[in-house]
PDB file of C-alpha atoms in Angstrom:
ATOM      1  CA  GLY A   1     115.577  83.856  94.139  1.00  0.00           C
ATOM      2  CA  GLU A   2     113.004  85.314  96.558  1.00  0.00           C
ATOM      3  CA  ASN A   3     113.601  84.486 100.226  1.00  0.00           C
ATOM      4  CA  VAL A   4     110.764  84.913 102.871  1.00  0.00           C
ATOM      5  CA  GLU A   5     111.384  84.678 106.481  1.00  0.00           C
ATOM      6  CA  GLN A   6     108.569  84.457 109.370  1.00  0.00           C
ATOM      7  CA  HIS A   7     108.928  85.717 112.957  1.00  0.00           C
ATOM      8  CA  PRO A   8     108.075  84.396 115.357  1.00  0.00           C
ATOM      9  CA  SER A   9     108.105  80.470 114.664  1.00  0.00           C
ATOM     10  CA  THR A  10     105.600  80.027 117.566  1.00  0.00           C
ATOM     11  CA  LEU A  11     102.899  82.213 119.126  1.00  0.00           C
ATOM     12  CA  SER A  12     100.561  81.504 121.922  1.00  0.00           C
ATOM     13  CA  VAL A  13      97.722  83.908 122.599  1.00  0.00           C
ATOM     14  CA  GLN A  14      94.797  83.831 124.921  1.00  0.00           C
ATOM     15  CA  GLU A  15      91.362  83.654 123.366  1.00  0.00           C
ATOM     16  CA  GLY A  16      89.886  86.765 122.548  1.00  0.00           C
ATOM     17  CA  ASP A  17      93.545  88.577 122.207  1.00  0.00           C
ATOM     18  CA  SER A  18      95.012  89.596 119.044  1.00  0.00           C
ATOM     19  CA  ALA A  19      97.768  87.754 117.172  1.00  0.00           C
ATOM     20  CA  VAL A  20     100.258  89.440 114.829  1.00  0.00           C
ATOM     21  CA  ILE A  21     102.892  87.454 112.441  1.00  0.00           C
ATOM     22  CA  LYS A  22     105.681  89.440 110.762  1.00  0.00           C
ATOM     23  CA  CYS A  23     107.244  88.194 107.525  1.00  0.00           C
ATOM     24  CA  THR A  24     109.915  89.944 105.528  1.00  0.00           C
ATOM     25  CA  TYR A  25     110.993  89.240 102.078  1.00  0.00           C
ATOM     26  CA  SER A  26     114.217  90.053 100.027  1.00  0.00           C
ATOM     27  CA  ASP A  27     113.060  90.650  96.401  1.00  0.00           C
ATOM     28  CA  SER A  28     112.247  94.270  95.696  1.00  0.00           C
ATOM     29  CA  ALA A  29     110.314  92.986  92.453  1.00  0.00           C
ATOM     30  CA  SER A  30     107.908  90.953  94.366  1.00  0.00           C
ATOM     31  CA  ASN A  31     104.342  92.132  94.007  1.00  0.00           C
ATOM     32  CA  TYR A  32     102.132  89.651  95.499  1.00  0.00           C
ATOM     33  CA  PHE A  33     101.992  88.822  99.183  1.00  0.00           C
ATOM     34  CA  PRO A  34      99.526  85.926 100.264  1.00  0.00           C
ATOM     35  CA  TRP A  35      98.889  84.464 103.660  1.00  0.00           C
ATOM     36  CA  TYR A  36      98.011  80.773 103.875  1.00  0.00           C
ATOM     37  CA  LYS A  37      96.439  78.669 106.710  1.00  0.00           C
ATOM     38  CA  GLN A  38      97.272  75.163 107.101  1.00  0.00           C
ATOM     39  CA  GLU A  39      95.554  72.965 109.525  1.00  0.00           C
ATOM     40  CA  LEU A  40      96.752  69.590 110.363  1.00  0.00           C
ATOM     41  CA  GLY A  41      96.284  66.885 107.658  1.00  0.00           C
ATOM     42  CA  LYS A  42      95.082  69.400 105.038  1.00  0.00           C
ATOM     43  CA  GLY A  43      96.692  71.622 102.459  1.00  0.00           C
ATOM     44  CA  PRO A  44      97.177  75.182 102.784  1.00  0.00           C
ATOM     45  CA  GLN A  45      94.304  77.576 102.203  1.00  0.00           C
ATOM     46  CA  LEU A  46      94.295  81.276 101.114  1.00  0.00           C
ATOM     47  CA  ILE A  47      93.144  83.401 104.042  1.00  0.00           C
ATOM     48  CA  ILE A  48      94.035  87.003 102.671  1.00  0.00           C
ATOM     49  CA  ASP A  49      96.452  88.389 100.091  1.00  0.00           C
ATOM     50  CA  ILE A  50      97.791  91.965  99.385  1.00  0.00           C
ATOM     51  CA  ARG A  51      99.430  93.537  96.356  1.00  0.00           C
ATOM     52  CA  SER A  52     102.034  96.097  96.272  1.00  0.00           C
ATOM     53  CA  ASN A  53     100.213  99.072  95.461  1.00  0.00           C
ATOM     54  CA  VAL A  54      97.883  98.661  98.599  1.00  0.00           C
ATOM     55  CA  GLY A  55      99.066  99.264 102.316  1.00  0.00           C
ATOM     56  CA  GLU A  56      96.517  97.420 104.108  1.00  0.00           C
ATOM     57  CA  LYS A  57      93.593  95.093 103.359  1.00  0.00           C
ATOM     58  CA  LYS A  58      91.034  93.904 105.942  1.00  0.00           C
ATOM     59  CA  ASP A  59      88.472  90.950 105.812  1.00  0.00           C
ATOM     60  CA  GLN A  60      86.525  90.590 109.098  1.00  0.00           C
ATOM     61  CA  ARG A  61      88.941  89.632 111.941  1.00  0.00           C
ATOM     62  CA  ILE A  62      92.134  89.211 109.777  1.00  0.00           C
ATOM     63  CA  ALA A  63      94.143  92.077 108.086  1.00  0.00           C
ATOM     64  CA  VAL A  64      97.295  92.216 106.345  1.00  0.00           C
ATOM     65  CA  THR A  65      99.813  95.289 106.205  1.00  0.00           C
ATOM     66  CA  LEU A  66     102.635  95.878 103.882  1.00  0.00           C
ATOM     67  CA  ASN A  67     105.670  98.272 104.239  1.00  0.00           C
ATOM     68  CA  LYS A  68     107.428  97.918 100.888  1.00  0.00           C
ATOM     69  CA  THR A  69     110.132 100.253 101.816  1.00  0.00           C
ATOM     70  CA  ALA A  70     111.147  97.995 104.952  1.00  0.00           C
ATOM     71  CA  LYS A  71     110.239  94.820 102.772  1.00  0.00           C
ATOM     72  CA  HIS A  72     107.901  93.163 105.253  1.00  0.00           C
ATOM     73  CA  PHE A  73     104.114  92.278 105.747  1.00  0.00           C
ATOM     74  CA  SER A  74     102.118  91.335 108.633  1.00  0.00           C
ATOM     75  CA  LEU A  75      99.164  89.319 109.468  1.00  0.00           C
ATOM     76  CA  HIS A  76      96.844  90.611 112.211  1.00  0.00           C
ATOM     77  CA  ILE A  77      94.159  88.539 113.657  1.00  0.00           C
ATOM     78  CA  THR A  78      91.722  90.128 116.048  1.00  0.00           C
ATOM     79  CA  GLU A  79      89.329  88.536 118.739  1.00  0.00           C
ATOM     80  CA  THR A  80      91.307  85.308 118.173  1.00  0.00           C
ATOM     81  CA  GLN A  81      89.319  82.165 118.569  1.00  0.00           C
ATOM     82  CA  PRO A  82      90.162  78.331 119.118  1.00  0.00           C
ATOM     83  CA  GLU A  83      89.617  77.550 115.362  1.00  0.00           C
ATOM     84  CA  ASP A  84      92.427  80.115 114.570  1.00  0.00           C
ATOM     85  CA  SER A  85      94.811  77.637 115.884  1.00  0.00           C
ATOM     86  CA  ALA A  86      96.852  76.457 112.764  1.00  0.00           C
ATOM     87  CA  VAL A  87     100.095  77.006 111.225  1.00  0.00           C
ATOM     88  CA  TYR A  88     100.198  80.281 108.916  1.00  0.00           C
ATOM     89  CA  PHE A  89     102.460  80.763 105.947  1.00  0.00           C
ATOM     90  CA  CYS A  90     103.274  83.849 104.210  1.00  0.00           C
ATOM     91  CA  ALA A  91     104.582  83.783 100.625  1.00  0.00           C
ATOM     92  CA  ALA A  92     105.780  86.291  97.920  1.00  0.00           C
ATOM     93  CA  SER A  93     105.652  86.284  93.987  1.00  0.00           C
ATOM     94  CA  ARG A  94     106.848  88.689  91.348  1.00  0.00           C
ATOM     95  CA  LYS A  95     104.434  90.304  88.796  1.00  0.00           C
ATOM     96  CA  GLY A  96     103.641  87.940  85.810  1.00  0.00           C
ATOM     97  CA  ASN A  97     105.106  84.847  87.747  1.00  0.00           C
ATOM     98  CA  ASN A  98     102.799  82.694  89.887  1.00  0.00           C
ATOM     99  CA  ARG A  99     105.998  81.218  91.629  1.00  0.00           C
ATOM    100  CA  LEU A 100     105.103  81.530  95.188  1.00  0.00           C
ATOM    101  CA  ALA A 101     108.228  81.536  97.672  1.00  0.00           C
ATOM    102  CA  PHE A 102     106.993  80.434 101.193  1.00  0.00           C
ATOM    103  CA  GLY A 103     108.264  81.118 104.609  1.00  0.00           C
ATOM    104  CA  LYS A 104     108.805  78.327 107.028  1.00  0.00           C
ATOM    105  CA  GLY A 105     105.317  78.884 109.116  1.00  0.00           C
ATOM    106  CA  ASN A 106     104.055  80.107 112.239  1.00  0.00           C
ATOM    107  CA  GLN A 107     102.399  77.832 114.526  1.00  0.00           C
ATOM    108  CA  VAL A 108      99.752  79.827 116.224  1.00  0.00           C
ATOM    109  CA  VAL A 109      97.974  78.429 119.383  1.00  0.00           C
ATOM    110  CA  VAL A 110      94.802  80.156 120.899  1.00  0.00           C
ATOM    111  CA  ILE A 111      94.433  79.075 124.576  1.00  0.00           C
ATOM    112  CA  PRO A 112      90.760  78.798 125.500  1.00  0.00           C
TER     113      PRO A 112
ATOM    114  CA  GLU B   1      83.031  73.139  93.288  1.00  0.00           C
ATOM    115  CA  ALA B   2      85.079  69.921  93.675  1.00  0.00           C
ATOM    116  CA  GLY B   3      88.659  70.641  95.486  1.00  0.00           C
ATOM    117  CA  VAL B   4      91.964  69.513  94.215  1.00  0.00           C
ATOM    118  CA  ALA B   5      91.847  65.854  94.562  1.00  0.00           C
ATOM    119  CA  GLN B   6      95.204  63.831  95.501  1.00  0.00           C
ATOM    120  CA  SER B   7      96.181  60.259  95.841  1.00  0.00           C
ATOM    121  CA  PRO B   8      97.198  58.153  97.826  1.00  0.00           C
ATOM    122  CA  ARG B   9      97.030  60.311 101.004  1.00  0.00           C
ATOM    123  CA  TYR B  10      99.865  57.983 102.526  1.00  0.00           C
ATOM    124  CA  LYS B  11     102.507  56.145 101.291  1.00  0.00           C
ATOM    125  CA  ILE B  12     105.571  54.102 102.993  1.00  0.00           C
ATOM    126  CA  ILE B  13     108.331  52.909 100.678  1.00  0.00           C
ATOM    127  CA  GLU B  14     111.861  51.406 101.323  1.00  0.00           C
ATOM    128  CA  LYS B  15     114.730  53.684  99.861  1.00  0.00           C
ATOM    129  CA  ARG B  16     115.642  52.939  96.290  1.00  0.00           C
ATOM    130  CA  GLN B  17     111.933  51.866  95.366  1.00  0.00           C
ATOM    131  CA  SER B  18     109.659  53.938  93.252  1.00  0.00           C
ATOM    132  CA  VAL B  19     106.350  55.790  93.997  1.00  0.00           C
ATOM    133  CA  ALA B  20     103.858  57.733  92.083  1.00  0.00           C
ATOM    134  CA  PHE B  21     101.218  60.450  93.124  1.00  0.00           C
ATOM    135  CA  TRP B  22      98.404  61.585  91.379  1.00  0.00           C
ATOM    136  CA  CYS B  23      96.602  64.757  91.144  1.00  0.00           C
ATOM    137  CA  ASN B  24      93.369  66.073  89.604  1.00  0.00           C
ATOM    138  CA  PRO B  25      92.981  69.854  89.604  1.00  0.00           C
ATOM    139  CA  ILE B  26      89.933  71.788  89.986  1.00  0.00           C
ATOM    140  CA  SER B  27      87.932  71.965  86.702  1.00  0.00           C
ATOM    141  CA  GLY B  28      89.181  74.721  84.302  1.00  0.00           C
ATOM    142  CA  HIS B  29      92.139  75.562  85.984  1.00  0.00           C
ATOM    143  CA  ALA B  30      94.948  75.634  83.266  1.00  0.00           C
ATOM    144  CA  THR B  31      97.914  75.862  85.936  1.00  0.00           C
ATOM    145  CA  LEU B  32      99.107  73.087  87.986  1.00  0.00           C
ATOM    146  CA  TYR B  33     101.751  72.996  90.596  1.00  0.00           C
ATOM    147  CA  TRP B  34     103.751  70.234  92.735  1.00  0.00           C
ATOM    148  CA  TYR B  35     105.404  71.365  96.004  1.00  0.00           C
ATOM    149  CA  GLN B  36     107.160  69.514  98.459  1.00  0.00           C
ATOM    150  CA  GLN B  37     106.721  70.218 102.072  1.00  0.00           C
ATOM    151  CA  ILE B  38     109.385  68.692 104.524  1.00  0.00           C
ATOM    152  CA  LEU B  39     108.029  68.665 108.175  1.00  0.00           C
ATOM    153  CA  GLY B  40     108.520  71.996 109.753  1.00  0.00           C
ATOM    154  CA  GLN B  41     109.106  73.872 106.781  1.00  0.00           C
ATOM    155  CA  GLY B  42     107.140  75.751 103.989  1.00  0.00           C
ATOM    156  CA  PRO B  43     105.957  74.501 100.728  1.00  0.00           C
ATOM    157  CA  LYS B  44     108.629  74.467  97.901  1.00  0.00           C
ATOM    158  CA  LEU B  45     107.707  74.526  94.343  1.00  0.00           C
ATOM    159  CA  LEU B  46     108.996  71.502  92.533  1.00  0.00           C
ATOM    160  CA  ILE B  47     107.276  71.842  89.094  1.00  0.00           C
ATOM    161  CA  GLN B  48     104.480  74.118  87.363  1.00  0.00           C
ATOM    162  CA  PHE B  49     102.367  73.181  84.374  1.00  0.00           C
ATOM    163  CA  GLN B  50     100.462  75.428  82.193  1.00  0.00           C
ATOM    164  CA  ASN B  51      97.948  73.307  80.377  1.00  0.00           C
ATOM    165  CA  ASN B  52     100.313  70.326  79.296  1.00  0.00           C
ATOM    166  CA  GLY B  53     103.570  72.343  79.066  1.00  0.00           C
ATOM    167  CA  VAL B  54     106.100  72.851  81.803  1.00  0.00           C
ATOM    168  CA  VAL B  55     106.638  76.405  82.924  1.00  0.00           C
ATOM    169  CA  ASP B  56     109.051  75.993  85.684  1.00  0.00           C
ATOM    170  CA  ASP B  57     110.916  72.963  86.766  1.00  0.00           C
ATOM    171  CA  SER B  58     114.071  74.702  88.023  1.00  0.00           C
ATOM    172  CA  GLN B  59     113.844  72.849  91.587  1.00  0.00           C
ATOM    173  CA  LEU B  60     112.713  69.516  90.503  1.00  0.00           C
ATOM    174  CA  PRO B  61     115.632  67.003  91.244  1.00  0.00           C
ATOM    175  CA  LYS B  62     115.529  65.680  87.505  1.00  0.00           C
ATOM    176  CA  ASP B  63     117.758  62.653  88.258  1.00  0.00           C
ATOM    177  CA  ARG B  64     114.940  61.070  90.399  1.00  0.00           C
ATOM    178  CA  PHE B  65     111.842  62.913  90.083  1.00  0.00           C
ATOM    179  CA  SER B  66     109.563  63.271  86.832  1.00  0.00           C
ATOM    180  CA  ALA B  67     106.343  64.627  86.351  1.00  0.00           C
ATOM    181  CA  GLU B  68     103.816  64.748  83.473  1.00  0.00           C
ATOM    182  CA  ARG B  69     100.298  66.402  82.512  1.00  0.00           C
ATOM    183  CA  LEU B  70      99.861  64.788  79.210  1.00  0.00           C
ATOM    184  CA  LYS B  71      96.441  65.877  78.479  1.00  0.00           C
ATOM    185  CA  GLY B  72      96.585  69.139  80.418  1.00  0.00           C
ATOM    186  CA  VAL B  73      94.197  67.970  83.217  1.00  0.00           C
ATOM    187  CA  ASP B  74      95.379  65.433  85.690  1.00  0.00           C
ATOM    188  CA  SER B  75      99.168  65.032  86.733  1.00  0.00           C
ATOM    189  CA  THR B  76     101.337  62.454  87.707  1.00  0.00           C
ATOM    190  CA  LEU B  77     104.557  62.964  90.169  1.00  0.00           C
ATOM    191  CA  LYS B  78     107.055  59.990  90.094  1.00  0.00           C
ATOM    192  CA  ILE B  79     110.122  59.479  92.398  1.00  0.00           C
ATOM    193  CA  GLN B  80     112.622  56.721  91.168  1.00  0.00           C
ATOM    194  CA  PRO B  81     114.578  55.517  93.067  1.00  0.00           C
ATOM    195  CA  ALA B  82     113.448  57.362  96.535  1.00  0.00           C
ATOM    196  CA  LYS B  83     116.134  58.421  99.141  1.00  0.00           C
ATOM    197  CA  LEU B  84     115.365  59.268 102.903  1.00  0.00           C
ATOM    198  CA  GLU B  85     115.484  62.806 102.349  1.00  0.00           C
ATOM    199  CA  ASP B  86     112.325  62.368  99.858  1.00  0.00           C
ATOM    200  CA  SER B  87     110.030  62.052 102.799  1.00  0.00           C
ATOM    201  CA  ALA B  88     107.767  64.804 102.916  1.00  0.00           C
ATOM    202  CA  VAL B  89     103.991  65.789 101.939  1.00  0.00           C
ATOM    203  CA  TYR B  90     103.704  66.294  98.148  1.00  0.00           C
ATOM    204  CA  LEU B  91     101.298  68.991  97.503  1.00  0.00           C
ATOM    205  CA  CYS B  92      99.237  69.600  94.475  1.00  0.00           C
ATOM    206  CA  ALA B  93      97.709  72.996  93.848  1.00  0.00           C
ATOM    207  CA  SER B  94      95.799  74.664  90.741  1.00  0.00           C
ATOM    208  CA  SER B  95      94.819  78.117  89.672  1.00  0.00           C
ATOM    209  CA  PRO B  96      93.107  79.804  86.801  1.00  0.00           C
ATOM    210  CA  LEU B  97      95.482  81.124  83.919  1.00  0.00           C
ATOM    211  CA  ARG B  98      93.903  84.676  83.870  1.00  0.00           C
ATOM    212  CA  GLY B  99      92.053  87.124  85.858  1.00  0.00           C
ATOM    213  CA  ALA B 100      92.085  88.078  89.666  1.00  0.00           C
ATOM    214  CA  GLY B 101      92.240  84.467  90.695  1.00  0.00           C
ATOM    215  CA  ALA B 102      95.272  83.532  88.838  1.00  0.00           C
ATOM    216  CA  ASN B 103      97.752  84.141  91.784  1.00  0.00           C
ATOM    217  CA  VAL B 104      95.319  82.267  94.129  1.00  0.00           C
ATOM    218  CA  LEU B 105      96.437  78.632  94.610  1.00  0.00           C
ATOM    219  CA  THR B 106      93.969  76.036  95.795  1.00  0.00           C
ATOM    220  CA  PHE B 107      95.902  73.133  97.380  1.00  0.00           C
ATOM    221  CA  GLY B 108      94.873  69.466  97.785  1.00  0.00           C
ATOM    222  CA  ALA B 109      95.271  67.745 100.991  1.00  0.00           C
ATOM    223  CA  GLY B 110      98.640  66.418 100.034  1.00  0.00           C
ATOM    224  CA  SER B 111     100.411  62.947  99.747  1.00  0.00           C
ATOM    225  CA  ARG B 112     102.429  61.938 102.745  1.00  0.00           C
ATOM    226  CA  LEU B 113     105.450  60.095 101.747  1.00  0.00           C
ATOM    227  CA  THR B 114     107.656  58.045 104.263  1.00  0.00           C
ATOM    228  CA  VAL B 115     110.866  56.518 103.138  1.00  0.00           C
ATOM    229  CA  LEU B 116     112.524  54.099 105.142  1.00  0.00           C
TER     230      LEU B 116
END
């Protein structure tokens, strides 16, 4: 099955700086790649996603880039704010299959 | 729009006891998922329903876990008997059957289980 790995496990950034989290996947048939944000005591919430026919997608301060050849995709957060502090999970799934395989998560800490 | 409702939020039991978790998905969402999230790890799919039928239960430990969605709306996940390694947060999620949102899972807040 799909194996999804995230690096680094913990990332500390100064408020206002950028944060980048990288995710690698193993299944070349995967075509849907979402990022979820999980705050303490809450369930994961989708923040951005990308499909395999697109290389980059932006939504205000967040963006996701996909490199299908290298089988990795990254989450970029610009102008980080304290409310960006959370655990971020990447995931992947195949076409026609909503079964998401999640990575282990990255703890992002934004230092005021 | 109301979110995914789960109960109870917290449960502490002794090993070998049983426990049940309940989930009510977003109205109109045909697909319902149960995920297990062990501390420090990502969610792992246990079972996926489409309406009242099981789509995928390949990672459900069927000797002790069971789940049902009898009327195609709310769902119950049961563990009997519980083991120490079952301590985790059990997340329920739902998604529409078709359209652009079919891949978008909306999660509930989860039910945290501690097995002593």
